[in-house]
Amino acid sequence: MTPLAMPPVAIGPLAPVLIVLGAAGLVLLLDLLPRPVGRELIATVALAGLVGALLATLARWGKPGRAFQDMLVLDDFALFANVVICYAAALVVMLSIDYLGRNGPETGEYYALVLFSTGGMMLLAAAGDLIVLFLALELMSLSLYVLAGLFKRELAASEASMKYFILGAFATSFLLYGIALIYGATGTTNLDRIAAAAAGRAHDPLLVIGLGLLLVGFGFKISSVPFHMWAPDVYQGAPTSVTALIATGSKAAALAALIRVLVTALRGSQPDWAVLLWVVAAITMTVGNVVAIAQSNLKRLLAYSSIAHVGYMLIGVVAGGSAGPGAVLFYLLTYAFTTAGAFGVLTLCERAQAEAVEVGDYAGLARRHPVLAAALGLFLLSLVGIPPLAGFVGKFYLFAAAVRAGYLWLAVIGVVNSALAAYYYLRVVVFMYMREPEGAGARLVPSFAGGLALAIALIGIVLLGVIPAPFADLAQAAVAPLLR
Amino acid sequence: MTHAAFLVIAALAVASALGLVLRRNAIHGALFLVVNLGSVAALYLTLGAEFLAAVQVIVYAGAIMVLFVFAIMVLIPGKEETGLDPRRGWRLLALPVGALLALQLLLVVRAGVGPVAPAAAVPGGVEAVARLLFTRYLLPFELTSVLLLAAMVGVLLLARRRV
């Protein structure tokens, strides 16, 4: 038997993910200690892991690395996405500390699963091979399926988990089938080699069907219409902190992976997927916003709002070039701050023996807790896209990229939708400031970590809104490695 | 030596297959099936197809049998195991079908299929697969183990009785 020639293993590019997964292992071990340790300690370890991964990611900025025979591509694009993901996950961990103690089981496994899921997201954004992409997607999704059903005493949580799991497994099988067909057409699963093999035969039926199935799988993960049905139920049933993670981190990771696959491996089929995504973007925006108007549950409202925002981001994917994906990256950053903040306010509020999730619960909040009401108001205004908040700048870059690429009508649909969306966001603001509550209404549950998370998110949206240029330039530059 | 091993394993396989068909109790039948699948895996081993043998044990004797036993325990109520078969008439079909099978066997034996030579180290053998797993596909391999760990933690979290 010939000895096994071990290939060189470059740990460097894997370091941020390893830190997160290592923290997950540590959290599991801490949970096993004979004398129970405080959940604050466990949460701190989880937070330290995420901050460590964030620092490790930032330290690698400008030093792109490939490892494991190009299966892992940690270029600036992946680094940017990883920063967004780590930030979102860290905010979620901070929001979880007191929220979980109040509402659910105090288990270390929660934090371990959040970290596992985050590790999967980071790998997803850096996957240079369809096999790694699939495994990372599964790591992310499996952990989220479980987290969604964490409050198993409640029927809605079990429904959310079950629905998410079954539909998610279904969507993943579509993705896997697409990967198999693309492998069949090109003989490789490596993204760069797929691009080389597919050059000049964009209309190979295997390739076209594979592309379509791939888009179905991704469409589910980013909850674009017509694969959005799960989102409202899951967002509503899952613990609010987990909902924040699903809405920010998993979306950022899946969109980053989608962009990488489309722009590198399937660049030859660009006319095909651009047309397809044009339609999907237009329908997703419109359906998300129109249905959101009718919602009275704040979590469902934010679910439909997040569907609409995926529609906006798809505009950037359609626009292509370096401006489009760059605008999407920047938008992901602003969106992560804004959405994590909005869900964060929900985790800090409660009413008698229950979570405060109805819009009516927030009536008169401004009188009782002016700071909290102002925070939620700012997050909602940023979601509307009112200057000088981050949401406005993000949308501006997206629409500008679309106009410059010649997709004027798509930009117009986007602007009309933003105006439509203002109605339901502002309705919540009106409730908070101009209505009197029926009964007790929501009240604030003080939480140091949660308050800190909200403060960070607030600073983020104001900072990104006032001086967006440096961050937007970074996002634009990060896309460059994909376009080589 | 190999001949003796083959005879023992083959006898075991046939005996357990018979046991599977003849036992009335479905659980006993399932256990016989485990023995049968295991001995077929051993046959693969003697032919040099180590990877196939391992997969046979892991996938069939392991995962699929657990599902089988689980389904039997959940779905089949006690009485139906021993009650009268409502479609006894169909059993008459066994004679012609069995005769056909016997005829086939006879023809195969007469045609004289020689002993199958152990396969050489072909791609698909355990060594080739291991070589790929630990070199080219090292990252997916390790990633799979993380995935399984996460799944295990998740299942424990959801299945634990105490909330």
mmCIF file of N, CA and C in Angstrom, chain A residues 147-253:
data_model
loop_
_atom_site.group_PDB
_atom_site.id
_atom_site.type_symbol
_atom_site.label_atom_id
_atom_site.label_comp_id
_atom_site.label_asym_id
_atom_site.label_seq_id
_atom_site.Cartn_x
_atom_site.Cartn_y
_atom_site.Cartn_z
ATOM 1 N N LEU A 147 -33.431 25.248 16.397
ATOM 2 C CA LEU A 147 -33.615 26.471 17.184
ATOM 3 C C LEU A 147 -35.036 27.014 17.038
ATOM 4 N N ALA A 148 -35.604 26.864 15.843
ATOM 5 C CA ALA A 148 -36.954 27.386 15.622
ATOM 6 C C ALA A 148 -37.956 26.697 16.538
ATOM 7 N N GLY A 149 -37.701 25.443 16.881
ATOM 8 C CA GLY A 149 -38.648 24.703 17.717
ATOM 9 C C GLY A 149 -38.252 24.664 19.174
ATOM 10 N N LEU A 150 -37.447 25.617 19.590
ATOM 11 C CA LEU A 150 -36.893 25.576 20.940
ATOM 12 C C LEU A 150 -37.973 25.636 22.008
ATOM 13 N N PHE A 151 -38.977 26.487 21.800
ATOM 14 C CA PHE A 151 -40.052 26.595 22.803
ATOM 15 C C PHE A 151 -41.075 25.512 22.521
ATOM 16 N N LYS A 152 -40.736 24.263 22.826
ATOM 17 C CA LYS A 152 -41.601 23.196 22.330
ATOM 18 C C LYS A 152 -42.890 23.085 23.106
ATOM 19 N N ARG A 153 -43.020 23.854 24.198
ATOM 20 C CA ARG A 153 -44.299 23.822 24.898
ATOM 21 C C ARG A 153 -45.378 24.483 24.061
ATOM 22 N N GLU A 154 -44.956 25.394 23.178
ATOM 23 C CA GLU A 154 -45.958 26.129 22.419
ATOM 24 C C GLU A 154 -46.202 25.449 21.074
ATOM 25 N N LEU A 155 -47.470 25.408 20.712
ATOM 26 C CA LEU A 155 -47.845 24.740 19.472
ATOM 27 C C LEU A 155 -47.223 25.434 18.275
ATOM 28 N N ALA A 156 -47.235 26.767 18.304
ATOM 29 C CA ALA A 156 -46.728 27.527 17.154
ATOM 30 C C ALA A 156 -45.252 27.224 16.920
ATOM 31 N N ALA A 157 -44.502 27.002 18.012
ATOM 32 C CA ALA A 157 -43.074 26.733 17.847
ATOM 33 C C ALA A 157 -42.862 25.382 17.177
ATOM 34 N N SER A 158 -43.629 24.387 17.607
ATOM 35 C CA SER A 158 -43.487 23.075 16.985
ATOM 36 C C SER A 158 -43.881 23.132 15.525
ATOM 37 N N GLU A 159 -44.948 23.901 15.236
ATOM 38 C CA GLU A 159 -45.372 24.030 13.846
ATOM 39 C C GLU A 159 -44.277 24.701 13.023
ATOM 40 N N ALA A 160 -43.692 25.757 13.606
ATOM 41 C CA ALA A 160 -42.658 26.478 12.879
ATOM 42 C C ALA A 160 -41.493 25.556 12.560
ATOM 43 N N SER A 161 -41.058 24.806 13.583
ATOM 44 C CA SER A 161 -39.900 23.942 13.399
ATOM 45 C C SER A 161 -40.175 22.876 12.349
ATOM 46 N N MET A 162 -41.364 22.261 12.469
ATOM 47 C CA MET A 162 -41.728 21.167 11.558
ATOM 48 C C MET A 162 -41.822 21.688 10.118
ATOM 49 N N LYS A 163 -42.489 22.820 9.979
ATOM 50 C CA LYS A 163 -42.679 23.390 8.645
ATOM 51 C C LYS A 163 -41.342 23.766 8.023
ATOM 52 N N TYR A 164 -40.517 24.403 8.845
ATOM 53 C CA TYR A 164 -39.203 24.832 8.371
ATOM 54 C C TYR A 164 -38.389 23.617 7.958
ATOM 55 N N PHE A 165 -38.463 22.560 8.777
ATOM 56 C CA PHE A 165 -37.651 21.375 8.510
ATOM 57 C C PHE A 165 -38.096 20.676 7.231
ATOM 58 N N ILE A 166 -39.403 20.440 7.111
ATOM 59 C CA ILE A 166 -39.873 19.653 5.965
ATOM 60 C C ILE A 166 -39.694 20.433 4.664
ATOM 61 N N LEU A 167 -40.119 21.700 4.672
ATOM 62 C CA LEU A 167 -39.946 22.488 3.449
ATOM 63 C C LEU A 167 -38.476 22.710 3.153
ATOM 64 N N GLY A 168 -37.677 22.892 4.218
ATOM 65 C CA GLY A 168 -36.256 23.113 4.015
ATOM 66 C C GLY A 168 -35.579 21.896 3.424
ATOM 67 N N ALA A 169 -35.932 20.712 3.931
ATOM 68 C CA ALA A 169 -35.338 19.490 3.387
ATOM 69 C C ALA A 169 -35.739 19.319 1.920
ATOM 70 N N PHE A 170 -36.986 19.677 1.628
ATOM 71 C CA PHE A 170 -37.479 19.596 0.256
ATOM 72 C C PHE A 170 -36.671 20.510 -0.657
ATOM 73 N N ALA A 171 -36.465 21.744 -0.190
ATOM 74 C CA ALA A 171 -35.723 22.718 -0.995
ATOM 75 C C ALA A 171 -34.275 22.272 -1.168
ATOM 76 N N THR A 172 -33.703 21.702 -0.102
ATOM 77 C CA THR A 172 -32.318 21.265 -0.192
ATOM 78 C C THR A 172 -32.167 20.159 -1.226
ATOM 79 N N SER A 173 -33.178 19.299 -1.320
ATOM 80 C CA SER A 173 -33.065 18.236 -2.310
ATOM 81 C C SER A 173 -33.102 18.825 -3.726
ATOM 82 N N PHE A 174 -33.857 19.891 -3.921
ATOM 83 C CA PHE A 174 -33.818 20.580 -5.215
ATOM 84 C C PHE A 174 -32.407 21.079 -5.508
ATOM 85 N N LEU A 175 -31.832 21.707 -4.488
ATOM 86 C CA LEU A 175 -30.480 22.254 -4.644
ATOM 87 C C LEU A 175 -29.501 21.146 -4.997
ATOM 88 N N LEU A 176 -29.627 20.022 -4.283
ATOM 89 C CA LEU A 176 -28.709 18.909 -4.501
ATOM 90 C C LEU A 176 -28.870 18.345 -5.913
ATOM 91 N N TYR A 177 -30.102 18.275 -6.366
ATOM 92 C CA TYR A 177 -30.360 17.792 -7.717
ATOM 93 C C TYR A 177 -29.730 18.732 -8.736
ATOM 94 N N GLY A 178 -29.873 20.038 -8.472
ATOM 95 C CA GLY A 178 -29.241 21.015 -9.353
ATOM 96 C C GLY A 178 -27.739 20.836 -9.397
ATOM 97 N N ILE A 179 -27.138 20.623 -8.215
ATOM 98 C CA ILE A 179 -25.689 20.411 -8.154
ATOM 99 C C ILE A 179 -25.308 19.169 -8.963
ATOM 100 N N ALA A 180 -26.107 18.104 -8.812
ATOM 101 C CA ALA A 180 -25.807 16.869 -9.535
ATOM 102 C C ALA A 180 -25.854 17.094 -11.040
ATOM 103 N N LEU A 181 -26.854 17.847 -11.508
ATOM 104 C CA LEU A 181 -26.974 18.089 -12.949
ATOM 105 C C LEU A 181 -25.818 18.936 -13.458
ATOM 106 N N ILE A 182 -25.442 19.944 -12.665
ATOM 107 C CA ILE A 182 -24.318 20.786 -13.093
ATOM 108 C C ILE A 182 -23.041 19.961 -13.115
ATOM 109 N N TYR A 183 -22.889 19.068 -12.133
ATOM 110 C CA TYR A 183 -21.736 18.175 -12.145
ATOM 111 C C TYR A 183 -21.773 17.285 -13.386
ATOM 112 N N GLY A 184 -22.970 16.821 -13.720
ATOM 113 C CA GLY A 184 -23.095 15.989 -14.903
ATOM 114 C C GLY A 184 -22.728 16.736 -16.175
ATOM 115 N N ALA A 185 -23.068 18.010 -16.230
ATOM 116 C CA ALA A 185 -22.820 18.787 -17.450
ATOM 117 C C ALA A 185 -21.358 19.190 -17.572
ATOM 118 N N THR A 186 -20.696 19.421 -16.430
ATOM 119 C CA THR A 186 -19.345 19.980 -16.497
ATOM 120 C C THR A 186 -18.269 19.040 -15.978
ATOM 121 N N GLY A 187 -18.639 18.020 -15.206
ATOM 122 C CA GLY A 187 -17.651 17.076 -14.692
ATOM 123 C C GLY A 187 -16.872 17.584 -13.505
ATOM 124 N N THR A 188 -17.337 18.657 -12.871
ATOM 125 C CA THR A 188 -16.627 19.157 -11.696
ATOM 126 C C THR A 188 -17.617 19.880 -10.790
ATOM 127 N N THR A 189 -17.246 19.983 -9.518
ATOM 128 C CA THR A 189 -18.079 20.758 -8.603
ATOM 129 C C THR A 189 -17.374 22.040 -8.178
ATOM 130 N N ASN A 190 -16.154 22.239 -8.669
ATOM 131 C CA ASN A 190 -15.433 23.461 -8.320
ATOM 132 C C ASN A 190 -15.972 24.632 -9.137
ATOM 133 N N LEU A 191 -16.224 25.756 -8.461
ATOM 134 C CA LEU A 191 -16.917 26.855 -9.142
ATOM 135 C C LEU A 191 -16.116 27.387 -10.335
ATOM 136 N N ASP A 192 -14.799 27.572 -10.146
ATOM 137 C CA ASP A 192 -13.994 28.119 -11.253
ATOM 138 C C ASP A 192 -13.952 27.149 -12.428
ATOM 139 N N ARG A 193 -13.792 25.861 -12.105
ATOM 140 C CA ARG A 193 -13.711 24.888 -13.200
ATOM 141 C C ARG A 193 -15.068 24.719 -13.881
ATOM 142 N N ILE A 194 -16.154 24.910 -13.139
ATOM 143 C CA ILE A 194 -17.474 24.877 -13.787
ATOM 144 C C ILE A 194 -17.557 26.003 -14.809
ATOM 145 N N ALA A 195 -17.084 27.211 -14.403
ATOM 146 C CA ALA A 195 -17.126 28.348 -15.319
ATOM 147 C C ALA A 195 -16.332 28.039 -16.582
ATOM 148 N N ALA A 196 -15.144 27.416 -16.408
ATOM 149 C CA ALA A 196 -14.314 27.107 -17.571
ATOM 150 C C ALA A 196 -14.987 26.064 -18.454
ATOM 151 N N ALA A 197 -15.569 25.045 -17.825
ATOM 152 C CA ALA A 197 -16.173 23.959 -18.598
ATOM 153 C C ALA A 197 -17.465 24.409 -19.274
ATOM 154 N N ALA A 198 -18.159 25.365 -18.652
ATOM 155 C CA ALA A 198 -19.455 25.776 -19.200
ATOM 156 C C ALA A 198 -19.312 26.878 -20.229
ATOM 157 N N ALA A 199 -18.088 27.408 -20.378
ATOM 158 C CA ALA A 199 -17.915 28.528 -21.294
ATOM 159 C C ALA A 199 -18.350 28.130 -22.703
ATOM 160 N N GLY A 200 -19.190 28.939 -23.322
ATOM 161 C CA GLY A 200 -19.569 28.707 -24.697
ATOM 162 C C GLY A 200 -20.721 27.747 -24.893
ATOM 163 N N ARG A 201 -21.174 27.090 -23.828
ATOM 164 C CA ARG A 201 -22.359 26.235 -24.019
ATOM 165 C C ARG A 201 -23.378 26.521 -22.923
ATOM 166 N N ALA A 202 -23.829 27.774 -22.953
ATOM 167 C CA ALA A 202 -24.780 28.208 -21.937
ATOM 168 C C ALA A 202 -26.132 27.545 -22.114
ATOM 169 N N HIS A 203 -26.393 26.986 -23.295
ATOM 170 C CA HIS A 203 -27.729 26.427 -23.521
ATOM 171 C C HIS A 203 -27.753 24.921 -23.488
ATOM 172 N N ASP A 204 -26.706 24.342 -22.905
ATOM 173 C CA ASP A 204 -26.718 22.925 -22.607
ATOM 174 C C ASP A 204 -27.907 22.647 -21.673
ATOM 175 N N PRO A 205 -28.854 21.782 -22.091
ATOM 176 C CA PRO A 205 -30.060 21.585 -21.276
ATOM 177 C C PRO A 205 -29.738 21.190 -19.835
ATOM 178 N N LEU A 206 -28.735 20.323 -19.648
ATOM 179 C CA LEU A 206 -28.377 19.907 -18.290
ATOM 180 C C LEU A 206 -28.032 21.118 -17.436
ATOM 181 N N LEU A 207 -27.257 22.026 -18.038
ATOM 182 C CA LEU A 207 -26.792 23.195 -17.305
ATOM 183 C C LEU A 207 -27.962 24.113 -16.962
ATOM 184 N N VAL A 208 -28.861 24.295 -17.944
ATOM 185 C CA VAL A 208 -29.985 25.205 -17.728
ATOM 186 C C VAL A 208 -30.901 24.664 -16.633
ATOM 187 N N ILE A 209 -31.203 23.353 -16.697
ATOM 188 C CA ILE A 209 -32.070 22.770 -15.667
ATOM 189 C C ILE A 209 -31.377 22.812 -14.311
ATOM 190 N N GLY A 210 -30.071 22.528 -14.309
ATOM 191 C CA GLY A 210 -29.322 22.593 -13.064
ATOM 192 C C GLY A 210 -29.380 23.977 -12.455
ATOM 193 N N LEU A 211 -29.202 24.986 -13.294
ATOM 194 C CA LEU A 211 -29.284 26.368 -12.818
ATOM 195 C C LEU A 211 -30.656 26.647 -12.212
ATOM 196 N N GLY A 212 -31.706 26.194 -12.901
ATOM 197 C CA GLY A 212 -33.059 26.427 -12.404
ATOM 198 C C GLY A 212 -33.278 25.784 -11.046
ATOM 199 N N LEU A 213 -32.835 24.520 -10.896
ATOM 200 C CA LEU A 213 -33.029 23.830 -9.622
ATOM 201 C C LEU A 213 -32.232 24.492 -8.510
ATOM 202 N N LEU A 214 -31.035 24.957 -8.863
ATOM 203 C CA LEU A 214 -30.203 25.664 -7.889
ATOM 204 C C LEU A 214 -30.930 26.913 -7.394
ATOM 205 N N LEU A 215 -31.557 27.628 -8.339
ATOM 206 C CA LEU A 215 -32.262 28.853 -7.952
ATOM 207 C C LEU A 215 -33.455 28.542 -7.060
ATOM 208 N N VAL A 216 -34.104 27.396 -7.291
ATOM 209 C CA VAL A 216 -35.218 27.007 -6.412
ATOM 210 C C VAL A 216 -34.703 26.824 -4.985
ATOM 211 N N GLY A 217 -33.587 26.075 -4.857
ATOM 212 C CA GLY A 217 -33.040 25.820 -3.524
ATOM 213 C C GLY A 217 -32.651 27.107 -2.824
ATOM 214 N N PHE A 218 -31.951 27.978 -3.540
ATOM 215 C CA PHE A 218 -31.548 29.251 -2.928
ATOM 216 C C PHE A 218 -32.771 30.117 -2.656
ATOM 217 N N GLY A 219 -33.741 30.088 -3.568
ATOM 218 C CA GLY A 219 -34.935 30.896 -3.390
ATOM 219 C C GLY A 219 -35.630 30.585 -2.085
ATOM 220 N N PHE A 220 -35.596 29.317 -1.689
ATOM 221 C CA PHE A 220 -36.197 28.964 -0.407
ATOM 222 C C PHE A 220 -35.409 29.571 0.735
ATOM 223 N N LYS A 221 -34.089 29.436 0.668
ATOM 224 C CA LYS A 221 -33.269 29.888 1.798
ATOM 225 C C LYS A 221 -33.359 31.392 1.985
ATOM 226 N N ILE A 222 -33.478 32.148 0.885
ATOM 227 C CA ILE A 222 -33.586 33.595 1.049
ATOM 228 C C ILE A 222 -35.046 34.035 1.076
ATOM 229 N N SER A 223 -35.962 33.071 1.020
ATOM 230 C CA SER A 223 -37.410 33.328 1.053
ATOM 231 C C SER A 223 -37.843 34.351 0.024
ATOM 232 N N SER A 224 -37.524 34.055 -1.249
ATOM 233 C CA SER A 224 -38.059 34.882 -2.318
ATOM 234 C C SER A 224 -39.336 34.218 -2.826
ATOM 235 N N VAL A 225 -40.262 35.042 -3.306
ATOM 236 C CA VAL A 225 -41.497 34.510 -3.880
ATOM 237 C C VAL A 225 -41.120 33.717 -5.128
ATOM 238 N N PRO A 226 -41.656 32.552 -5.426
ATOM 239 C CA PRO A 226 -42.774 31.864 -4.774
ATOM 240 C C PRO A 226 -42.355 30.836 -3.719
ATOM 241 N N PHE A 227 -41.183 30.988 -3.136
ATOM 242 C CA PHE A 227 -40.756 30.005 -2.127
ATOM 243 C C PHE A 227 -40.695 30.655 -0.748
ATOM 244 N N HIS A 228 -41.648 31.541 -0.487
ATOM 245 C CA HIS A 228 -41.588 32.336 0.737
ATOM 246 C C HIS A 228 -42.604 31.871 1.769
ATOM 247 N N MET A 229 -43.424 30.862 1.424
ATOM 248 C CA MET A 229 -44.577 30.531 2.262
ATOM 249 C C MET A 229 -44.209 30.204 3.706
ATOM 250 N N TRP A 230 -43.016 29.649 3.894
ATOM 251 C CA TRP A 230 -42.644 29.227 5.243
ATOM 252 C C TRP A 230 -42.350 30.412 6.142
ATOM 253 N N ALA A 231 -41.896 31.519 5.550
ATOM 254 C CA ALA A 231 -41.291 32.584 6.350
ATOM 255 C C ALA A 231 -42.210 33.136 7.448
ATOM 256 N N PRO A 232 -43.442 33.555 7.134
ATOM 257 C CA PRO A 232 -44.244 34.162 8.197
ATOM 258 C C PRO A 232 -44.496 33.213 9.363
ATOM 259 N N ASP A 233 -44.845 31.970 9.076
ATOM 260 C CA ASP A 233 -45.133 31.024 10.154
ATOM 261 C C ASP A 233 -43.897 30.749 10.996
ATOM 262 N N VAL A 234 -42.750 30.580 10.330
ATOM 263 C CA VAL A 234 -41.531 30.278 11.071
ATOM 264 C C VAL A 234 -41.093 31.491 11.881
ATOM 265 N N TYR A 235 -41.157 32.667 11.274
ATOM 266 C CA TYR A 235 -40.751 33.875 11.996
ATOM 267 C C TYR A 235 -41.632 34.070 13.219
ATOM 268 N N GLN A 236 -42.922 33.745 13.071
ATOM 269 C CA GLN A 236 -43.837 33.960 14.174
ATOM 270 C C GLN A 236 -43.629 32.932 15.279
ATOM 271 N N GLY A 237 -43.442 31.671 14.889
ATOM 272 C CA GLY A 237 -43.376 30.601 15.883
ATOM 273 C C GLY A 237 -42.030 30.489 16.568
ATOM 274 N N ALA A 238 -40.971 30.863 15.876
ATOM 275 C CA ALA A 238 -39.639 30.698 16.458
ATOM 276 C C ALA A 238 -39.424 31.724 17.560
ATOM 277 N N PRO A 239 -38.531 31.416 18.506
ATOM 278 C CA PRO A 239 -38.154 32.435 19.496
ATOM 279 C C PRO A 239 -37.663 33.678 18.777
ATOM 280 N N THR A 240 -37.993 34.863 19.308
ATOM 281 C CA THR A 240 -37.699 36.090 18.562
ATOM 282 C C THR A 240 -36.214 36.248 18.276
ATOM 283 N N SER A 241 -35.374 35.804 19.219
ATOM 284 C CA SER A 241 -33.934 35.940 18.971
ATOM 285 C C SER A 241 -33.512 35.063 17.791
ATOM 286 N N VAL A 242 -34.116 33.861 17.695
ATOM 287 C CA VAL A 242 -33.796 32.977 16.571
ATOM 288 C C VAL A 242 -34.337 33.573 15.275
ATOM 289 N N THR A 243 -35.515 34.183 15.352
ATOM 290 C CA THR A 243 -36.068 34.833 14.168
ATOM 291 C C THR A 243 -35.096 35.879 13.642
ATOM 292 N N ALA A 244 -34.480 36.617 14.561
ATOM 293 C CA ALA A 244 -33.523 37.634 14.138
ATOM 294 C C ALA A 244 -32.361 36.981 13.404
ATOM 295 N N LEU A 245 -31.915 35.827 13.901
ATOM 296 C CA LEU A 245 -30.790 35.150 13.243
ATOM 297 C C LEU A 245 -31.194 34.645 11.857
ATOM 298 N N ILE A 246 -32.409 34.079 11.762
ATOM 299 C CA ILE A 246 -32.875 33.580 10.461
ATOM 300 C C ILE A 246 -32.985 34.739 9.476
ATOM 301 N N ALA A 247 -33.504 35.884 9.972
ATOM 302 C CA ALA A 247 -33.759 36.995 9.062
ATOM 303 C C ALA A 247 -32.481 37.687 8.617
ATOM 304 N N THR A 248 -31.444 37.674 9.457
ATOM 305 C CA THR A 248 -30.238 38.411 9.089
ATOM 306 C C THR A 248 -29.131 37.469 8.602
ATOM 307 N N GLY A 249 -28.610 36.645 9.520
ATOM 308 C CA GLY A 249 -27.439 35.837 9.192
ATOM 309 C C GLY A 249 -27.672 34.860 8.060
ATOM 310 N N SER A 250 -28.762 34.079 8.158
ATOM 311 C CA SER A 250 -28.948 33.032 7.151
ATOM 312 C C SER A 250 -29.225 33.657 5.786
ATOM 313 N N LYS A 251 -29.907 34.797 5.791
ATOM 314 C CA LYS A 251 -30.171 35.455 4.517
ATOM 315 C C LYS A 251 -28.895 36.004 3.909
ATOM 316 N N ALA A 252 -28.055 36.627 4.754
ATOM 317 C CA ALA A 252 -26.803 37.184 4.257
ATOM 318 C C ALA A 252 -25.944 36.071 3.655
ATOM 319 N N ALA A 253 -25.862 34.947 4.374
ATOM 320 C CA ALA A 253 -25.009 33.858 3.895
ATOM 321 C C ALA A 253 -25.531 33.288 2.590
#
